[in-house]
Amino acid sequence: MTAVQDRTGTPAPAPRRRPNPVLALLRNSWRQLTSMRTALLLLFLLAVAAIPGSVLPQRGVNPEDVRDYYAAYPDLAPVLDRIGAFDAFGSVWFSAIYLLLFTSLVGCILPRLRDHVRALRMTPPAAPKRLDRLPQHAFLAAPAGGAEAIAATLRKRRWRVAVRGDEVSAEKGYLKETGNLIFHLSLVAVLIAFALGSWYGWSGNRLLVAGEDKAFCNTRQQYAETDIGPRVADADLPGFCLTLEEFEARFLADGQPEFFNARVGVEEPGRELRSADFSVNSPLRLDGANVYLLGHGYAPEIRYTDRNGRAQTSIVPFLTTGDMGLTSEGLAAFPDVNVDPATGERNPELQMAFEGIYLPTAPQEPPYVRSEYPTERNPAVFLIGYRGNLGLDAGIPGSIYRLDQRQVTTGKLTQLGEAKLLRPGEKWTLDDGTSVEFLGTRRYITLSVRHDPGSTMMLVSCGFLLVGLLGSLFGRRRRVFFRVGAAPASGSPTGSSSLVEAGGLPRTDHPGFADEFAALVAAIGDGGRAGTPTGVDGDTGAGTGRADQDRARTREGTE
Amino acid sequence: MAALSDQLVSIAILLYLAAMISHAVEYALGNGRAIARRAAPARELVGAGVAAGGATTPTGADLGVGVGKEPVTGDADTTTGDAPAGAGRKRPPGQRARLAGRIAVVLTGLATVLHLAALITHGIAANRMPWGNMYEFVLTVSFIGAAAWLAVLWKLPALRGLGLFLTLVMVLLLATAELVLYVPIVPLVPALNSYWFIVHVSTVVFASGLFLLGAVPAVAFLMRNGYEQGRRSFPYTLAKRLPAAASLERLTFGLHAFAFPVFTFAVIAGAIWAEAAWGRPWGWDPKEVWSFISWVVYAGYLHARATPSVKRNVAAWLAVLGFLTVLMNLFGVNIFFEGLHSYGGL
Ligand code: HEM
């Protein structure tokens, strides 16, 4: 509080004879920007600007929601998108506010840092002439040893002390300003850590199906989605490989998940192959990347035996639809079947695909559309077969999870009869004598692999931030003065030479200061031989009047 | 156990309601107490005397036996003891008001005890900390608010009048919890199964409870401040018998200064947990956005309060706004938005 007043109280630099208008404007704007009012306004703006980011769907949080929003509001969405509303926290307006705020912050704390360092070097100031004008005031018996003894007692209580002849000045509570500066500097550090993370960090998501044959090695191409910082080259990605060995999940009777654990084989460059467990809340920490478990599901193994008797197996993850029972949808596509044995050429009319729903616990009776429980109590896959041109050669990248519906509507793909329910081991023979068999399932997990080089710095600065905040909020700057051999201002004739006059000045709001002062005076005054010190009358009251008085005095005292 | 817990909650609501009514009676009977306070120098609230400045009833002065020293949990027995030979004489209104006020405090105390018992039995029934869904969350937050209120009352008995607001908030919160948010007990989902659950959630709950409590003197200050500046229209007249604006303002600041670092810690702990659970410390999930907003608004409050050129009532408005954002986070985010925190259970 004082610090603020000190700053506003600093006399403006003497005006130059011919002020350069541009410089003057710049200087004024800078002063305006670093003022507390501006900081307040910017803080408020920041809070308001954060609201759209929670109301509107955000790409960084959930891209599908943005797509849905586009579908729901086709006119509004593009406009919103133009102003960055779907990436609110990376948008120009949001960045502008916090960059201004942080500029203001730096402009605010640098001068304060300088002042504070100066104050730390300085000894406490000389006592004012009239101690009885300070908010706290008392007389006490002079302790044996005079000023030096007083100074010793004060030092023991960790006051910073200066002795000038018969006068002792002491100050305490530098921690408040120190804490405040640490706090604000930590804020800057947090921002820098955030920036580091987004420039030099990277992340990617993918599915990993169990089994050696489905191992994944860390390259950019292996990810379904990536978010790679602008300063990251492909070669920077650490070259580890993962194999899902086992996945365990337990659920309550109502299907609520209770426990997950994934065991993976980890191969890092220059290290032995090892097994590692990880789970929700305890990620796999590798050298240069962390692997997080986000989800899980089933990948049905579907074997198709073609006209030539050749079998192929598809093991593609079926994506969960979000219900409790892990009902999943997916596609088993067989583009390279029914190849002419003589020419070895694909026959685009005879490609096969099976769209399906997988039910870990199928109901006892139809309709077979919803699984009743997330583990495989009664597994079944419900398949619809298609024959024809899958459209993969057209060069249009198709999803491996969904059939290209255009091929169906244009008649290039035809559905083969009714949908068919298959349990593990069951076989469905199609009209042309080929067959499809449901062999079983494998587990898959959804992974997020990330590297954030700013995270350590972030954590450390948050620690400092908190410590600084505590110092700033609960630290209290105050001064006390003692004058040995003073006569009471009232001119009491008795024993004036053996008295000490004391005064105390809280420099910040400090309701408990009177008590502290009384205790200090008592400690110094040899158990208060001089009777109850005047002025310390237990009036700890802190109504408006007193607070204002304190503040007024404070101002007086600092000048 | 679960059923017991539910019943305890219902009883606690009724007790809070009774306390509220009792506070209202104290309000209605009114004047004597304010005068009493002027007669006995209140321990902390020098300004309280000013409050009584206008009202003067001759009987008032001799009633002021140590209001400041009055034990918070002073039960009705001591109160009746205060009235000398009260049998024949009709009690002066001031005394009846005080009695009502004390009963209100006792009821609040009882309600808080039952509230705690409800939380403990709920925790035992669930075999974990009772912070797994919104219902449990609101139950805990409101308990913290009530317990902290009793602690404040212990230190500053003269603030008793604010109990009307507090009990009103308690009744509203708990009734919402019972009627809207109630879900049967289930164990935690794996995402919540971490010691960070205890660290993060307990501190969030604690800070929210303190913010809830801090909002009470902030609103009271705004009303009282208007009253002291001569406004005599509707909401301000309610503040007639409140403690002085300056002391309310101080209390507001004290509570927020205490709550803010706790909240800061809670948000940081949340970020550390989010790093482990979701792979990133901060991802602008709706819950995170609103925590950020609350944090910024409260930081704004502290700045405003520390800046001499900003009026204190502007600062107090910021504190109230801060509490609205906390409420938004508690209720609004779970109801309107869908995010990673959506295990809120609604
Ligand atoms: C990112 C933006 C900022 C945040 C989140 C922030 C937060 C805080 C908080 C929480 C406090 C409370 C500590 C206390 O009351 O002592 C504080 C104090 C303070 N801040 Fe900031 N601040 C920000 C920017 C600024 C700026 C731009 C300025 C300068 C114009 C500034 C100047 C101060 C001062 C002078 C205090 C001390 C008040 C006192 O002495 O009590 N802050 N800040």
Coordinates of C-alpha atoms in Angstrom, one line a residue, chain A residues 1 4-5 36-37 39-40 43-44 46-47 50-51 53-55 58 60-62 65 89 94 183-184 187 194 252 254 256-260 279-283 285 290 292-294 448 450 452 455 458-459 462-463 465-466 469-470 473-474 509-511 539-544 547 551 555, chain B residues 43-44 46-47 186-194 244 246-247 250 253-254 256-258 260-262 264-265 268 272-286 289-290 292-293 295-297 299-312 318 321 328 337-339:
Chain A
M1 CA 0.0 0.0 0.0
V4 CA 1.8 2.5 -4.2
Q5 CA 1.7 5.8 -2.4
M36 CA -2.5 0.5 -11.0
R37 CA -5.8 1.6 -12.6
A39 CA -3.6 -2.9 -14.4
L40 CA -7.0 -3.3 -12.7
L43 CA -7.2 -7.7 -15.1
F44 CA -10.9 -7.2 -15.4
L46 CA -8.8 -10.6 -19.0
A47 CA -11.5 -12.1 -16.9
A50 CA -11.9 -15.6 -20.8
I51 CA -15.6 -16.2 -20.8
G53 CA -13.5 -19.6 -24.2
S54 CA -15.8 -21.5 -21.8
V55 CA -19.1 -20.8 -23.5
Q58 CA -12.8 -24.8 -28.4
G60 CA -7.9 -27.2 -28.5
V61 CA -10.4 -28.9 -26.1
N62 CA -12.8 -30.7 -28.3
D65 CA -17.8 -29.8 -30.7
F89 CA -7.0 -18.4 -25.6
F94 CA -6.9 -12.5 -25.7
F183 CA 5.1 -13.0 -6.6
H184 CA 4.9 -10.6 -9.6
L187 CA 3.9 -14.5 -12.8
F194 CA 4.0 -21.4 -20.9
L252 CA -18.4 -51.8 -10.7
D254 CA -23.3 -50.6 -12.7
Q256 CA -18.7 -47.4 -13.6
P257 CA -15.0 -47.9 -14.1
E258 CA -13.0 -48.6 -11.1
F259 CA -9.5 -49.5 -12.1
F260 CA -7.3 -49.4 -15.2
S279 CA -2.5 -45.9 -15.7
V280 CA -4.8 -42.9 -15.4
N281 CA -3.1 -40.5 -12.9
S282 CA 0.3 -42.2 -13.2
P283 CA 1.7 -41.7 -16.6
R285 CA 7.5 -41.1 -17.9
N290 CA 5.4 -38.7 -21.1
Y292 CA -0.8 -40.8 -20.8
L293 CA -3.6 -43.3 -20.8
L294 CA -6.7 -41.6 -22.0
S448 CA -1.5 -39.2 -25.5
R450 CA 3.6 -35.4 -24.8
D452 CA 6.5 -30.0 -22.4
S455 CA 6.8 -27.8 -17.1
M458 CA 6.3 -23.7 -14.5
L459 CA 6.2 -25.8 -11.3
C462 CA 4.3 -21.6 -9.1
G463 CA 6.1 -22.5 -5.9
L465 CA 4.5 -17.4 -6.7
L466 CA 2.8 -19.0 -3.7
L469 CA 2.0 -14.2 -2.3
L470 CA 2.1 -15.3 1.3
L473 CA -0.3 -10.6 1.9
F474 CA 0.8 -11.3 5.5
D509 CA -2.5 -1.8 7.5
H510 CA -1.6 -3.7 10.6
P511 CA -4.3 -4.0 13.3
D539 CA -6.7 0.2 22.1
T540 CA -6.3 -2.2 19.3
G541 CA -9.4 -0.7 17.8
A542 CA -9.2 -0.4 14.1
G543 CA -12.2 1.6 13.0
T544 CA -12.1 3.9 10.1
A547 CA -7.1 3.4 10.1
R551 CA -2.5 6.1 6.9
R555 CA 2.4 9.2 4.6
Chain B
R43 CA -13.7 -5.4 21.5
E44 CA -12.8 -5.1 17.9
V46 CA -14.8 0.6 17.5
G47 CA -17.0 1.8 14.8
V186 CA -20.7 -44.6 -5.5
P187 CA -16.9 -45.1 -5.3
L188 CA -14.7 -42.8 -7.2
V189 CA -13.9 -43.2 -10.9
P190 CA -10.2 -44.1 -11.6
A191 CA -9.6 -40.6 -12.8
L192 CA -10.3 -39.3 -9.3
N193 CA -8.4 -42.0 -7.6
S194 CA -5.2 -40.2 -6.6
A244 CA -19.8 -0.2 11.0
A246 CA -15.1 0.1 8.1
S247 CA -15.0 -3.0 10.2
R250 CA -11.7 -5.1 7.2
F253 CA -10.4 -8.2 3.3
G254 CA -9.1 -10.5 6.0
H256 CA -10.2 -12.9 1.2
A257 CA -6.5 -12.4 2.0
F258 CA -6.7 -15.7 3.7
F260 CA -6.8 -16.2 -2.0
P261 CA -3.5 -18.0 -1.3
V262 CA -5.5 -21.2 -0.4
T264 CA -4.1 -20.2 -5.6
F265 CA -2.6 -23.3 -4.1
I268 CA -1.8 -25.1 -8.8
I272 CA -0.2 -30.7 -11.2
W273 CA -2.9 -33.3 -11.0
A274 CA -4.2 -32.5 -14.5
E275 CA -0.6 -33.0 -15.7
A276 CA -0.6 -36.5 -14.3
A277 CA -4.2 -37.4 -15.2
W278 CA -4.8 -35.6 -18.5
G279 CA -1.3 -35.0 -19.7
R280 CA -1.3 -31.3 -19.5
P281 CA -1.2 -28.9 -16.6
W282 CA -3.6 -26.4 -18.2
G283 CA -5.9 -27.0 -21.1
W284 CA -8.7 -24.4 -20.8
D285 CA -11.3 -26.9 -19.8
P286 CA -14.4 -25.0 -18.7
V289 CA -11.4 -21.3 -17.4
W290 CA -13.7 -20.3 -14.6
F292 CA -8.9 -18.6 -13.9
I293 CA -11.6 -16.0 -14.0
W295 CA -8.5 -16.0 -9.6
V296 CA -8.2 -12.9 -11.8
V297 CA -11.2 -11.3 -10.3
A299 CA -6.5 -10.6 -7.7
G300 CA -8.3 -7.6 -9.0
Y301 CA -10.1 -7.2 -5.7
L302 CA -6.8 -7.3 -3.8
H303 CA -5.3 -4.8 -6.1
A304 CA -8.3 -2.5 -5.9
R305 CA -8.2 -2.8 -2.1
A306 CA -4.4 -2.0 -2.1
T307 CA -4.9 1.1 -4.4
P308 CA -5.8 4.2 -2.4
S309 CA -7.4 5.9 -5.4
V310 CA -9.9 3.1 -5.8
K311 CA -12.9 3.4 -3.6
R312 CA -13.5 0.7 -1.1
L318 CA -15.2 -7.0 -7.1
L321 CA -18.3 -10.5 -8.4
M328 CA -20.7 -20.2 -11.6
F337 CA -20.8 -27.1 -20.1
E338 CA -19.3 -30.4 -20.8
G339 CA -15.7 -30.9 -19.9

